[in-house]
Amino acid sequence: NITQNFEIKDNYYYSNQRDVNDYVITTYGLDNNAILSNEELLRIYIDARVNYSNNRPNINFGLDYKLMMNGNVELIPWTDANSAIINGELKCFFDLDTSWLLTNQNYQIYFRIHDLGTHKVLQEKIIFKVVNKLK
């Protein structure tokens, strides 16, 4: 007599699916907690990837950003980031002109991603301060 015991587990493909909007971003062009002069024009690049990997999202997605002053004054509402193919890769970016920003204020740039008809504000943000250019 042989007795066998089987444990039925969930299907790997159904139980390990990523959640909707399970993305993170990496930004280039402006360091967090940077101090900028009021005469700068910066291009900020945004790379989106699937959480816990270096893989780009498999579906088309959209990236938005907004600029806030002191955490409560919205200066630029949610705006689409630009997309272009640079060196054979899709890059998202936007230009930041500091000439119109008030000096000695703290600014935050927030990001959100569009995926499968939803919008999710991402945890990553850029914080910076603008000061008068020293002469």
PDB file of N, CA and C in Angstrom, residues 63-132:
ATOM      1  N   LEU A  63       3.472  59.687 -17.744  1.00  0.00           N
ATOM      2  CA  LEU A  63       4.052  60.278 -16.541  1.00  0.00           C
ATOM      3  C   LEU A  63       3.646  61.736 -16.459  1.00  0.00           C
ATOM      4  N   ASP A  64       3.200  62.168 -15.298  1.00  0.00           N
ATOM      5  CA  ASP A  64       2.875  63.565 -15.046  1.00  0.00           C
ATOM      6  C   ASP A  64       3.754  64.073 -13.915  1.00  0.00           C
ATOM      7  N   TYR A  65       3.891  65.397 -13.856  1.00  0.00           N
ATOM      8  CA  TYR A  65       4.583  66.024 -12.733  1.00  0.00           C
ATOM      9  C   TYR A  65       3.797  67.266 -12.328  1.00  0.00           C
ATOM     10  N   LYS A  66       3.979  67.690 -11.091  1.00  0.00           N
ATOM     11  CA  LYS A  66       3.436  68.979 -10.659  1.00  0.00           C
ATOM     12  C   LYS A  66       4.436  69.627  -9.718  1.00  0.00           C
ATOM     13  N   LEU A  67       4.429  70.950  -9.702  1.00  0.00           N
ATOM     14  CA  LEU A  67       5.356  71.725  -8.887  1.00  0.00           C
ATOM     15  C   LEU A  67       4.577  72.430  -7.788  1.00  0.00           C
ATOM     16  N   MET A  68       5.026  72.230  -6.558  1.00  0.00           N
ATOM     17  CA  MET A  68       4.396  72.848  -5.391  1.00  0.00           C
ATOM     18  C   MET A  68       5.417  73.736  -4.682  1.00  0.00           C
ATOM     19  N   MET A  69       4.921  74.818  -4.078  1.00  0.00           N
ATOM     20  CA  MET A  69       5.780  75.697  -3.279  1.00  0.00           C
ATOM     21  C   MET A  69       5.368  75.562  -1.818  1.00  0.00           C
ATOM     22  N   ASN A  70       6.320  75.304  -0.954  1.00  0.00           N
ATOM     23  CA  ASN A  70       6.105  75.168   0.491  1.00  0.00           C
ATOM     24  C   ASN A  70       5.047  74.128   0.837  1.00  0.00           C
ATOM     25  N   GLY A  71       4.847  73.151  -0.034  1.00  0.00           N
ATOM     26  CA  GLY A  71       3.956  72.037   0.247  1.00  0.00           C
ATOM     27  C   GLY A  71       2.475  72.324   0.135  1.00  0.00           C
ATOM     28  N   ASN A  72       2.080  73.581  -0.131  1.00  0.00           N
ATOM     29  CA  ASN A  72       0.644  73.866  -0.176  1.00  0.00           C
ATOM     30  C   ASN A  72       0.204  74.790  -1.313  1.00  0.00           C
ATOM     31  N   VAL A  73       1.116  75.380  -2.070  1.00  0.00           N
ATOM     32  CA  VAL A  73       0.755  76.258  -3.177  1.00  0.00           C
ATOM     33  C   VAL A  73       1.129  75.552  -4.478  1.00  0.00           C
ATOM     34  N   GLU A  74       0.125  75.248  -5.290  1.00  0.00           N
ATOM     35  CA  GLU A  74       0.375  74.550  -6.552  1.00  0.00           C
ATOM     36  C   GLU A  74       0.728  75.569  -7.627  1.00  0.00           C
ATOM     37  N   LEU A  75       1.969  75.503  -8.115  1.00  0.00           N
ATOM     38  CA  LEU A  75       2.427  76.431  -9.137  1.00  0.00           C
ATOM     39  C   LEU A  75       2.210  75.878 -10.544  1.00  0.00           C
ATOM     40  N   ILE A  76       2.497  74.613 -10.734  1.00  0.00           N
ATOM     41  CA  ILE A  76       2.246  73.939 -12.012  1.00  0.00           C
ATOM     42  C   ILE A  76       1.349  72.755 -11.706  1.00  0.00           C
ATOM     43  N   PRO A  77       0.123  72.735 -12.244  1.00  0.00           N
ATOM     44  CA  PRO A  77      -0.761  71.588 -11.993  1.00  0.00           C
ATOM     45  C   PRO A  77      -0.243  70.351 -12.727  1.00  0.00           C
ATOM     46  N   TRP A  78      -0.889  69.210 -12.547  1.00  0.00           N
ATOM     47  CA  TRP A  78      -0.438  67.979 -13.196  1.00  0.00           C
ATOM     48  C   TRP A  78      -0.273  68.219 -14.692  1.00  0.00           C
ATOM     49  N   THR A  79       0.936  67.987 -15.177  1.00  0.00           N
ATOM     50  CA  THR A  79       1.305  68.244 -16.567  1.00  0.00           C
ATOM     51  C   THR A  79       2.026  67.027 -17.112  1.00  0.00           C
ATOM     52  N   ASP A  80       1.713  66.657 -18.354  1.00  0.00           N
ATOM     53  CA  ASP A  80       2.386  65.515 -18.982  1.00  0.00           C
ATOM     54  C   ASP A  80       3.870  65.796 -19.155  1.00  0.00           C
ATOM     55  N   ALA A  81       4.696  64.825 -18.805  1.00  0.00           N
ATOM     56  CA  ALA A  81       6.124  64.917 -19.094  1.00  0.00           C
ATOM     57  C   ALA A  81       6.333  64.640 -20.580  1.00  0.00           C
ATOM     58  N   ASN A  82       7.363  65.227 -21.144  1.00  0.00           N
ATOM     59  CA  ASN A  82       7.692  64.993 -22.547  1.00  0.00           C
ATOM     60  C   ASN A  82       8.280  63.606 -22.711  1.00  0.00           C
ATOM     61  N   SER A  83       8.084  63.016 -23.884  1.00  0.00           N
ATOM     62  CA  SER A  83       8.681  61.713 -24.199  1.00  0.00           C
ATOM     63  C   SER A  83       9.429  61.832 -25.515  1.00  0.00           C
ATOM     64  N   ALA A  84      10.610  61.237 -25.565  1.00  0.00           N
ATOM     65  CA  ALA A  84      11.414  61.241 -26.783  1.00  0.00           C
ATOM     66  C   ALA A  84      12.315  60.014 -26.779  1.00  0.00           C
ATOM     67  N   ILE A  85      12.714  59.600 -27.967  1.00  0.00           N
ATOM     68  CA  ILE A  85      13.673  58.494 -28.071  1.00  0.00           C
ATOM     69  C   ILE A  85      15.058  59.109 -28.147  1.00  0.00           C
ATOM     70  N   ILE A  86      15.860  58.848 -27.132  1.00  0.00           N
ATOM     71  CA  ILE A  86      17.211  59.381 -27.026  1.00  0.00           C
ATOM     72  C   ILE A  86      18.162  58.207 -26.923  1.00  0.00           C
ATOM     73  N   ASN A  87      19.111  58.121 -27.837  1.00  0.00           N
ATOM     74  CA  ASN A  87      20.068  57.012 -27.892  1.00  0.00           C
ATOM     75  C   ASN A  87      19.355  55.665 -27.944  1.00  0.00           C
ATOM     76  N   GLY A  88      18.259  55.590 -28.676  1.00  0.00           N
ATOM     77  CA  GLY A  88      17.551  54.333 -28.867  1.00  0.00           C
ATOM     78  C   GLY A  88      16.645  53.919 -27.734  1.00  0.00           C
ATOM     79  N   GLU A  89      16.481  54.751 -26.720  1.00  0.00           N
ATOM     80  CA  GLU A  89      15.621  54.421 -25.586  1.00  0.00           C
ATOM     81  C   GLU A  89      14.587  55.516 -25.379  1.00  0.00           C
ATOM     82  N   LEU A  90      13.403  55.116 -24.950  1.00  0.00           N
ATOM     83  CA  LEU A  90      12.352  56.073 -24.638  1.00  0.00           C
ATOM     84  C   LEU A  90      12.684  56.761 -23.319  1.00  0.00           C
ATOM     85  N   LYS A  91      12.741  58.081 -23.341  1.00  0.00           N
ATOM     86  CA  LYS A  91      13.039  58.867 -22.144  1.00  0.00           C
ATOM     87  C   LYS A  91      11.900  59.844 -21.890  1.00  0.00           C
ATOM     88  N   CYS A  92      11.572  60.039 -20.638  1.00  0.00           N
ATOM     89  CA  CYS A  92      10.603  61.053 -20.230  1.00  0.00           C
ATOM     90  C   CYS A  92      11.388  62.182 -19.566  1.00  0.00           C
ATOM     91  N   PHE A  93      10.990  63.418 -19.840  1.00  0.00           N
ATOM     92  CA  PHE A  93      11.707  64.557 -19.285  1.00  0.00           C
ATOM     93  C   PHE A  93      10.814  65.782 -19.273  1.00  0.00           C
ATOM     94  N   PHE A  94      11.256  66.803 -18.551  1.00  0.00           N
ATOM     95  CA  PHE A  94      10.652  68.129 -18.617  1.00  0.00           C
ATOM     96  C   PHE A  94      11.729  69.146 -18.273  1.00  0.00           C
ATOM     97  N   ASP A  95      11.498  70.382 -18.684  1.00  0.00           N
ATOM     98  CA  ASP A  95      12.436  71.458 -18.417  1.00  0.00           C
ATOM     99  C   ASP A  95      11.922  72.306 -17.260  1.00  0.00           C
ATOM    100  N   LEU A  96      12.820  72.681 -16.373  1.00  0.00           N
ATOM    101  CA  LEU A  96      12.479  73.509 -15.220  1.00  0.00           C
ATOM    102  C   LEU A  96      13.235  74.821 -15.323  1.00  0.00           C
ATOM    103  N   ASP A  97      12.490  75.913 -15.446  1.00  0.00           N
ATOM    104  CA  ASP A  97      13.065  77.257 -15.501  1.00  0.00           C
ATOM    105  C   ASP A  97      12.859  77.905 -14.136  1.00  0.00           C
ATOM    106  N   THR A  98      13.936  78.250 -13.458  1.00  0.00           N
ATOM    107  CA  THR A  98      13.824  78.802 -12.108  1.00  0.00           C
ATOM    108  C   THR A  98      13.697  80.321 -12.095  1.00  0.00           C
ATOM    109  N   SER A  99      13.737  80.978 -13.257  1.00  0.00           N
ATOM    110  CA  SER A  99      13.736  82.442 -13.282  1.00  0.00           C
ATOM    111  C   SER A  99      12.431  83.043 -12.758  1.00  0.00           C
ATOM    112  N   TRP A 100      11.335  82.341 -12.845  1.00  0.00           N
ATOM    113  CA  TRP A 100      10.051  82.884 -12.398  1.00  0.00           C
ATOM    114  C   TRP A 100       9.667  82.436 -10.992  1.00  0.00           C
ATOM    115  N   LEU A 101      10.490  81.606 -10.370  1.00  0.00           N
ATOM    116  CA  LEU A 101      10.189  81.115  -9.023  1.00  0.00           C
ATOM    117  C   LEU A 101      10.654  82.116  -7.967  1.00  0.00           C
ATOM    118  N   LEU A 102       9.900  82.221  -6.883  1.00  0.00           N
ATOM    119  CA  LEU A 102      10.278  83.102  -5.779  1.00  0.00           C
ATOM    120  C   LEU A 102      11.508  82.553  -5.074  1.00  0.00           C
ATOM    121  N   THR A 103      12.366  83.446  -4.624  1.00  0.00           N
ATOM    122  CA  THR A 103      13.581  83.007  -3.940  1.00  0.00           C
ATOM    123  C   THR A 103      13.287  82.733  -2.466  1.00  0.00           C
ATOM    124  N   ASN A 104      14.189  81.997  -1.851  1.00  0.00           N
ATOM    125  CA  ASN A 104      14.114  81.615  -0.432  1.00  0.00           C
ATOM    126  C   ASN A 104      12.836  80.865  -0.099  1.00  0.00           C
ATOM    127  N   GLN A 105      12.375  80.051  -1.039  1.00  0.00           N
ATOM    128  CA  GLN A 105      11.200  79.214  -0.839  1.00  0.00           C
ATOM    129  C   GLN A 105      11.589  77.760  -1.089  1.00  0.00           C
ATOM    130  N   ASN A 106      10.853  76.858  -0.492  1.00  0.00           N
ATOM    131  CA  ASN A 106      11.069  75.426  -0.717  1.00  0.00           C
ATOM    132  C   ASN A 106      10.074  74.933  -1.761  1.00  0.00           C
ATOM    133  N   TYR A 107      10.556  74.124  -2.694  1.00  0.00           N
ATOM    134  CA  TYR A 107       9.720  73.607  -3.775  1.00  0.00           C
ATOM    135  C   TYR A 107       9.769  72.089  -3.780  1.00  0.00           C
ATOM    136  N   GLN A 108       8.676  71.486  -4.245  1.00  0.00           N
ATOM    137  CA  GLN A 108       8.594  70.037  -4.357  1.00  0.00           C
ATOM    138  C   GLN A 108       8.029  69.708  -5.734  1.00  0.00           C
ATOM    139  N   ILE A 109       8.614  68.699  -6.365  1.00  0.00           N
ATOM    140  CA  ILE A 109       8.095  68.180  -7.624  1.00  0.00           C
ATOM    141  C   ILE A 109       7.560  66.786  -7.339  1.00  0.00           C
ATOM    142  N   TYR A 110       6.283  66.598  -7.601  1.00  0.00           N
ATOM    143  CA  TYR A 110       5.613  65.310  -7.402  1.00  0.00           C
ATOM    144  C   TYR A 110       5.410  64.646  -8.755  1.00  0.00           C
ATOM    145  N   PHE A 111       5.342  63.323  -8.762  1.00  0.00           N
ATOM    146  CA  PHE A 111       5.166  62.558  -9.992  1.00  0.00           C
ATOM    147  C   PHE A 111       4.000  61.594  -9.842  1.00  0.00           C
ATOM    148  N   ARG A 112       3.314  61.347 -10.951  1.00  0.00           N
ATOM    149  CA  ARG A 112       2.280  60.309 -10.966  1.00  0.00           C
ATOM    150  C   ARG A 112       2.359  59.577 -12.295  1.00  0.00           C
ATOM    151  N   ILE A 113       1.893  58.347 -12.283  1.00  0.00           N
ATOM    152  CA  ILE A 113       1.975  57.492 -13.465  1.00  0.00           C
ATOM    153  C   ILE A 113       0.566  57.027 -13.832  1.00  0.00           C
ATOM    154  N   HIS A 114       0.322  56.893 -15.136  1.00  0.00           N
ATOM    155  CA  HIS A 114      -0.953  56.388 -15.650  1.00  0.00           C
ATOM    156  C   HIS A 114      -0.742  54.939 -16.048  1.00  0.00           C
ATOM    157  N   ASP A 115      -1.608  54.068 -15.600  1.00  0.00           N
ATOM    158  CA  ASP A 115      -1.497  52.655 -15.967  1.00  0.00           C
ATOM    159  C   ASP A 115      -2.874  52.033 -15.927  1.00  0.00           C
ATOM    160  N   LEU A 116      -3.288  51.459 -17.027  1.00  0.00           N
ATOM    161  CA  LEU A 116      -4.552  50.738 -17.114  1.00  0.00           C
ATOM    162  C   LEU A 116      -5.732  51.586 -16.630  1.00  0.00           C
ATOM    163  N   GLY A 117      -5.744  52.858 -17.013  1.00  0.00           N
ATOM    164  CA  GLY A 117      -6.859  53.732 -16.685  1.00  0.00           C
ATOM    165  C   GLY A 117      -6.838  54.313 -15.292  1.00  0.00           C
ATOM    166  N   THR A 118      -5.770  54.127 -14.550  1.00  0.00           N
ATOM    167  CA  THR A 118      -5.678  54.680 -13.201  1.00  0.00           C
ATOM    168  C   THR A 118      -4.528  55.673 -13.130  1.00  0.00           C
ATOM    169  N   HIS A 119      -4.542  56.510 -12.111  1.00  0.00           N
ATOM    170  CA  HIS A 119      -3.443  57.442 -11.841  1.00  0.00           C
ATOM    171  C   HIS A 119      -2.961  57.169 -10.426  1.00  0.00           C
ATOM    172  N   LYS A 120      -1.659  57.115 -10.259  1.00  0.00           N
ATOM    173  CA  LYS A 120      -1.123  56.899  -8.921  1.00  0.00           C
ATOM    174  C   LYS A 120       0.016  57.874  -8.677  1.00  0.00           C
ATOM    175  N   VAL A 121      -0.080  58.615  -7.582  1.00  0.00           N
ATOM    176  CA  VAL A 121       0.994  59.512  -7.194  1.00  0.00           C
ATOM    177  C   VAL A 121       2.103  58.658  -6.595  1.00  0.00           C
ATOM    178  N   LEU A 122       3.306  58.824  -7.105  1.00  0.00           N
ATOM    179  CA  LEU A 122       4.434  58.016  -6.652  1.00  0.00           C
ATOM    180  C   LEU A 122       5.061  58.615  -5.398  1.00  0.00           C
ATOM    181  N   GLN A 123       5.727  57.776  -4.635  1.00  0.00           N
ATOM    182  CA  GLN A 123       6.356  58.236  -3.395  1.00  0.00           C
ATOM    183  C   GLN A 123       7.558  59.126  -3.667  1.00  0.00           C
ATOM    184  N   GLU A 124       8.251  58.895  -4.773  1.00  0.00           N
ATOM    185  CA  GLU A 124       9.441  59.671  -5.072  1.00  0.00           C
ATOM    186  C   GLU A 124       9.063  61.106  -5.393  1.00  0.00           C
ATOM    187  N   LYS A 125       9.802  62.042  -4.832  1.00  0.00           N
ATOM    188  CA  LYS A 125       9.615  63.453  -5.152  1.00  0.00           C
ATOM    189  C   LYS A 125      10.965  64.148  -5.050  1.00  0.00           C
ATOM    190  N   ILE A 126      11.035  65.308  -5.668  1.00  0.00           N
ATOM    191  CA  ILE A 126      12.264  66.108  -5.634  1.00  0.00           C
ATOM    192  C   ILE A 126      11.982  67.357  -4.825  1.00  0.00           C
ATOM    193  N   ILE A 127      12.839  67.643  -3.867  1.00  0.00           N
ATOM    194  CA  ILE A 127      12.716  68.837  -3.028  1.00  0.00           C
ATOM    195  C   ILE A 127      13.924  69.720  -3.329  1.00  0.00           C
ATOM    196  N   PHE A 128      13.684  71.011  -3.528  1.00  0.00           N
ATOM    197  CA  PHE A 128      14.791  71.927  -3.789  1.00  0.00           C
ATOM    198  C   PHE A 128      14.432  73.327  -3.298  1.00  0.00           C
ATOM    199  N   LYS A 129      15.427  74.181  -3.268  1.00  0.00           N
ATOM    200  CA  LYS A 129      15.248  75.575  -2.828  1.00  0.00           C
ATOM    201  C   LYS A 129      15.854  76.486  -3.870  1.00  0.00           C
ATOM    202  N   VAL A 130      15.252  77.658  -4.053  1.00  0.00           N
ATOM    203  CA  VAL A 130      15.754  78.634  -5.015  1.00  0.00           C
ATOM    204  C   VAL A 130      16.243  79.850  -4.237  1.00  0.00           C
ATOM    205  N   VAL A 131      17.465  80.343  -4.550  1.00  0.00           N
ATOM    206  CA  VAL A 131      18.039  81.516  -3.919  1.00  0.00           C
ATOM    207  C   VAL A 131      18.500  82.492  -4.999  1.00  0.00           C
ATOM    208  N   ASN A 132      18.721  83.747  -4.616  1.00  0.00           N
ATOM    209  CA  ASN A 132      19.253  84.739  -5.558  1.00  0.00           C
ATOM    210  C   ASN A 132      20.659  84.348  -5.980  1.00  0.00           C
TER     211      ASN A 132
END
